[in-house]
Amino acid sequence: MKQTFRTHLGLWYGATIGLGLSVGLWLPEVIRLWAVPLAHFYPTLIIGVLLIVAITALAGAISERLSHAGFSVLVWFIGALTIAVVISGLLYPVQTVSAWLVDQRFWGQPIYEPSSASRLRGGLAGFFVVLALSAYGLLQENRLSGLRAEIDDRFWMTGRGWFLLVLGLLPILGVGLIVDEIVLKPVYTTANSTDQAIRVVRSTQGDLLELGQADGINYSGLKGERDRLSGRYSLQIGQIEWGPINTVHIVVQFESGVWLFCHLRGDNLSHCNDASPPYLVGFPAFVRTGALPEDCTGCRFRSTAEQQAWIEARTAAYGEDIEITKQNQLGDVVLMQARASDGNAQISCFFKGITPIVLENCWDSEP
C-alpha cells in the first residue's frame, strides 16, 4: 500500500511538472490567437500537452519506485530528451498528425516537414528542458518528502502543501515561456499579424499606407485583394522557412472561395497574392495538353518528366472541357481533382509547396 501510494504521488508530481511546462509553453499562444481562426492550432496544443504530461508523469512514477537520486536523474534525463523531441516537432510531425485528423485522404502526406534550421531551434529549446527536468529529477525525493508531510489522513493536501507545490512549478513555467519564444512564438505571431491585417483592411476605407505606418503593419500587402476579403475565413500555417529573418507563408481560405497565400518576413506582412492560378488555370491546361500555358507566368508549377508523361498519356480522355475541383488544402499540400466532361475519366493529384509549388503525384480515381 505504501509503495502504491508513493508511485501515485510520483505520478502526480511528474504530471504537475509537465502541466507547468505546458502552461508556460502554450498559454502565451492561446492568448495571442484567442480570436484568430487558425486551423490545427488546438489539436496540436492538445496532442502536445498530452504527450508532455504523459512523459513527465511516467518519469515521476518510475523515479519514485526506484527511490534513488541517481536513477531518478537518469529517468528524468531520458524523459527530458523525449520531451525535447516532442517540442522540436510540435510545428512539424505533431501538427501534421493534427492535420491528418481533419482529412484522412491526406494520411501519410508530409504536410509539415522539419528542416535542419528547425531542428537546431528545437535543440536549443531542448537544452533548457533537459537542464530543468534533470534538476527536478534530482530534487524529486526531497520535494516529495516535504509534500508527503502536508497530506492528511484523508489524502488531502494542506494549503501550505499546495503553496509549496505551485511555488516549485515556477521554474518549469519559466522554461516553458523560454521555449515558446524559441519555437512557437516566431511562427504563431505571423498568423496573428495576418488576421489583424485582414480585419483592418476590410473594415476601413482609409489610406492603407498611412494606417500601416501608424500601426506598424504593412496593410498595403493586401491592397490588391481589398475588395475580396468579405465573409468568414480560416488561416493555416502553410510553409516555414527559418533564417536570419524567418519567412512564413500563411494560407487564407474564405467561404466565398477566395484563396490567398500571405507571405511574412519576421512577423511583418510582405504581401498576399491569389493562390488559385496554378491550380485552377495551370492544372487544367496541363491535363488537357500536358503543358502549362505560356502566357500565364503565375500559373506555373514544377513536375517531373515521369509525371508529365503520365499526364500526357491521358490527355486524349479529357478534351477541352474539364471539371476542376479543389478538394482541400492542409498546410502546403493541396488535393486537386480533374474530371472529364463526359464523366468517364477522373484523376486526383497532390501538389506540395508554396514557393515553389510542385506536382507530387497523380493517380486515376473513380468518377
Coordinates of N, CA and C in Angstrom, one line a residue, residues 71-166:
F71 N 19.3 7.2 -10.1 CA 18.4 6.6 -11.1 C 17.3 7.6 -11.4
S72 N 16.8 8.4 -10.5 CA 15.8 9.4 -10.7 C 16.3 10.4 -11.8
V73 N 17.5 10.9 -11.6 CA 18.1 11.8 -12.6 C 18.1 11.2 -14.0
L74 N 18.6 9.9 -14.0 CA 18.7 9.3 -15.3 C 17.3 9.1 -16.0
V75 N 16.3 8.7 -15.2 CA 14.9 8.6 -15.7 C 14.4 9.9 -16.3
W76 N 14.6 11.0 -15.5 CA 14.1 12.3 -15.9 C 14.9 12.8 -17.1
F77 N 16.2 12.5 -17.1 CA 17.0 12.9 -18.3 C 16.5 12.2 -19.6
I78 N 16.2 11.0 -19.5 CA 15.6 10.3 -20.7 C 14.3 10.9 -21.1
G79 N 13.4 11.1 -20.0 CA 12.2 11.7 -20.3 C 12.3 13.1 -20.9
A80 N 13.3 13.9 -20.4 CA 13.5 15.2 -20.9 C 13.9 15.2 -22.3
L81 N 14.8 14.3 -22.7 CA 15.2 14.1 -24.1 C 14.0 13.8 -25.0
T82 N 13.1 13.0 -24.5 CA 11.9 12.6 -25.3 C 11.0 13.9 -25.5
I83 N 10.9 14.6 -24.4 CA 10.1 15.8 -24.4 C 10.7 16.8 -25.4
A84 N 12.0 16.9 -25.4 CA 12.7 17.9 -26.3 C 12.4 17.5 -27.7
V85 N 12.4 16.2 -28.0 CA 12.0 15.8 -29.4 C 10.6 16.2 -29.7
V86 N 9.7 16.0 -28.8 CA 8.3 16.4 -29.0 C 8.1 17.8 -29.2
I87 N 8.8 18.7 -28.4 CA 8.7 20.1 -28.6 C 9.3 20.6 -29.9
S88 N 10.4 19.9 -30.3 CA 11.0 20.3 -31.6 C 10.1 19.9 -32.7
G89 N 9.2 18.9 -32.5 CA 8.3 18.5 -33.6 C 6.9 19.1 -33.5
L90 N 6.6 20.0 -32.6 CA 5.3 20.5 -32.4 C 4.7 21.1 -33.7
L91 N 5.5 21.9 -34.4 CA 5.0 22.5 -35.6 C 5.2 21.6 -36.8
Y92 N 5.7 20.4 -36.6 CA 6.0 19.5 -37.8 C 5.2 18.2 -37.6
P93 N 5.8 17.1 -37.1 CA 5.0 15.9 -37.0 C 3.8 16.0 -36.2
V94 N 3.8 16.7 -35.1 CA 2.6 16.8 -34.2 C 1.5 17.6 -35.0
Q95 N 1.9 18.7 -35.6 CA 0.9 19.5 -36.4 C 0.4 18.7 -37.6
T96 N 1.3 17.9 -38.2 CA 0.9 17.0 -39.3 C -0.1 16.0 -38.9
V97 N 0.0 15.4 -37.8 CA -1.0 14.5 -37.3 C -2.3 15.2 -37.0
S98 N -2.2 16.4 -36.5 CA -3.4 17.2 -36.3 C -4.1 17.5 -37.6
A99 N -3.4 17.7 -38.7 CA -4.0 17.9 -40.0 C -4.6 16.7 -40.5
W100 N -3.9 15.5 -40.4 CA -4.4 14.3 -40.8 C -5.7 13.9 -40.2
L101 N -5.9 14.3 -39.0 CA -7.2 14.0 -38.3 C -8.4 14.8 -38.9
V102 N -8.1 15.9 -39.6 CA -9.1 16.7 -40.2 C -9.6 16.0 -41.5
D103 N -8.7 15.5 -42.3 CA -9.0 14.9 -43.6 C -8.1 13.7 -43.8
Q104 N -8.6 12.5 -43.7 CA -7.8 11.3 -43.8 C -7.4 11.0 -45.2
R105 N -7.9 11.7 -46.2 CA -7.3 11.5 -47.5 C -5.9 11.9 -47.6
F106 N -5.4 12.8 -46.7 CA -4.1 13.3 -46.7 C -3.2 12.4 -45.8
W107 N -3.7 11.3 -45.3 CA -2.9 10.5 -44.4 C -1.6 10.0 -45.0
G108 N -0.5 10.2 -44.4 CA 0.8 9.8 -44.9 C 1.5 10.9 -45.7
Q109 N 0.8 12.0 -46.1 CA 1.4 13.1 -46.8 C 2.3 13.9 -45.8
P110 N 3.5 14.2 -46.2 CA 4.4 15.0 -45.3 C 3.9 16.5 -45.3
I111 N 2.9 16.8 -44.6 CA 2.3 18.2 -44.6 C 3.3 19.2 -44.1
Y112 N 3.8 19.0 -42.9 CA 4.8 19.9 -42.3 C 6.1 19.2 -42.1
E113 N 7.1 19.5 -42.9 CA 8.4 18.8 -42.8 C 9.4 19.7 -42.1
P114 N 10.1 19.1 -41.1 CA 11.2 19.9 -40.4 C 12.4 20.1 -41.3
S115 N 13.2 21.1 -41.0 CA 14.4 21.4 -41.7 C 15.6 21.3 -40.7
S116 N 16.8 21.5 -41.2 CA 17.9 21.5 -40.3 C 17.8 22.7 -39.3
A117 N 17.3 23.8 -39.8 CA 17.2 25.0 -39.0 C 16.2 24.8 -37.9
S118 N 15.1 24.2 -38.2 CA 14.0 23.9 -37.2 C 14.5 23.0 -36.2
R119 N 15.3 22.0 -36.6 CA 15.9 21.0 -35.6 C 16.9 21.7 -34.7
L120 N 17.6 22.7 -35.3 CA 18.6 23.5 -34.4 C 17.8 24.3 -33.4
R121 N 16.7 24.9 -33.8 CA 15.9 25.6 -32.8 C 15.4 24.7 -31.7
G122 N 14.9 23.5 -32.2 CA 14.4 22.6 -31.3 C 15.4 22.1 -30.3
G123 N 16.7 21.9 -30.8 CA 17.8 21.5 -29.9 C 18.1 22.6 -28.9
L124 N 18.0 23.8 -29.3 CA 18.3 24.9 -28.3 C 17.2 24.9 -27.2
A125 N 15.9 24.8 -27.7 CA 14.8 24.8 -26.7 C 15.0 23.5 -25.8
G126 N 15.4 22.4 -26.4 CA 15.5 21.2 -25.7 C 16.6 21.2 -24.6
F127 N 17.6 22.0 -24.8 CA 18.7 22.2 -23.8 C 18.1 22.7 -22.5
F128 N 17.3 23.7 -22.6 CA 16.6 24.3 -21.4 C 15.7 23.3 -20.7
V129 N 15.0 22.5 -21.5 CA 14.1 21.5 -21.0 C 14.9 20.4 -20.3
V130 N 15.9 19.9 -20.9 CA 16.7 18.8 -20.3 C 17.3 19.3 -19.0
L131 N 17.9 20.5 -19.0 CA 18.5 21.0 -17.8 C 17.5 21.1 -16.6
A132 N 16.3 21.7 -16.9 CA 15.3 21.9 -15.9 C 14.8 20.6 -15.4
L133 N 14.4 19.7 -16.3 CA 13.8 18.4 -15.8 C 14.8 17.5 -15.1
S134 N 16.0 17.5 -15.5 CA 17.0 16.8 -14.8 C 17.2 17.3 -13.3
A135 N 17.1 18.6 -13.2 CA 17.1 19.2 -11.8 C 15.9 18.7 -11.0
Y136 N 14.7 18.7 -11.6 CA 13.5 18.2 -10.9 C 13.7 16.8 -10.5
G137 N 14.3 16.0 -11.4 CA 14.6 14.6 -11.0 C 15.5 14.4 -9.9
L138 N 16.5 15.3 -9.8 CA 17.5 15.2 -8.7 C 16.8 15.6 -7.4
L139 N 15.9 16.5 -7.4 CA 15.2 17.0 -6.2 C 13.9 16.3 -5.9
Q140 N 13.5 15.3 -6.7 CA 12.2 14.7 -6.5 C 12.0 14.1 -5.1
E141 N 12.9 13.4 -4.6 CA 12.7 12.7 -3.3 C 12.6 13.8 -2.2
N142 N 13.4 14.8 -2.3 CA 13.3 15.8 -1.2 C 12.0 16.6 -1.3
R143 N 11.6 16.9 -2.5 CA 10.3 17.6 -2.7 C 9.2 16.8 -2.2
L144 N 9.2 15.5 -2.6 CA 8.0 14.6 -2.2 C 8.0 14.4 -0.7
S145 N 9.2 14.3 -0.1 CA 9.2 14.1 1.3 C 8.5 15.3 2.0
G146 N 8.8 16.5 1.5 CA 8.1 17.7 2.1 C 6.6 17.7 1.8
L147 N 6.2 17.2 0.6 CA 4.8 17.2 0.2 C 4.0 16.1 1.0
R148 N 4.7 15.0 1.2 CA 4.0 13.9 2.0 C 3.7 14.4 3.4
A149 N 4.5 15.2 4.0 CA 4.2 15.7 5.3 C 3.0 16.7 5.3
E150 N 2.6 17.1 4.1 CA 1.4 18.0 4.0 C 0.2 17.3 3.6
I151 N 0.2 16.0 3.6 CA -1.0 15.2 3.2 C -1.6 14.6 4.5
D152 N -2.9 14.9 4.7 CA -3.6 14.4 5.9 C -4.1 12.9 5.7
D153 N -4.8 12.4 6.7 CA -5.2 11.1 6.7 C -6.3 10.8 5.6
R154 N -6.9 11.8 5.1 CA -7.9 11.6 4.0 C -7.2 11.8 2.7
F155 N -5.9 11.9 2.7 CA -5.1 12.1 1.4 C -5.4 13.4 0.8
W156 N -5.8 14.4 1.6 CA -5.9 15.7 1.1 C -4.7 16.5 1.4
M157 N -4.3 17.4 0.5 CA -3.1 18.2 0.8 C -3.5 19.5 1.4
T158 N -2.7 20.0 2.4 CA -3.0 21.2 3.1 C -2.7 22.4 2.2
G159 N -3.2 23.6 2.6 CA -3.0 24.8 1.9 C -1.5 25.1 1.7
R160 N -0.7 24.8 2.8 CA 0.7 25.0 2.7 C 1.3 24.1 1.7
G161 N 0.8 22.9 1.6 CA 1.3 21.9 0.6 C 1.1 22.4 -0.8
W162 N -0.1 22.9 -1.1 CA -0.4 23.5 -2.4 C 0.5 24.7 -2.7
F163 N 0.7 25.5 -1.7 CA 1.6 26.7 -2.0 C 3.0 26.2 -2.3
L164 N 3.5 25.2 -1.6 CA 4.8 24.7 -1.9 C 4.9 24.1 -3.3
L165 N 3.8 23.4 -3.7 CA 3.8 22.7 -5.0 C 3.8 23.7 -6.1
V166 N 2.9 24.7 -6.0 CA 2.9 25.8 -7.0 C 4.2 26.6 -7.1

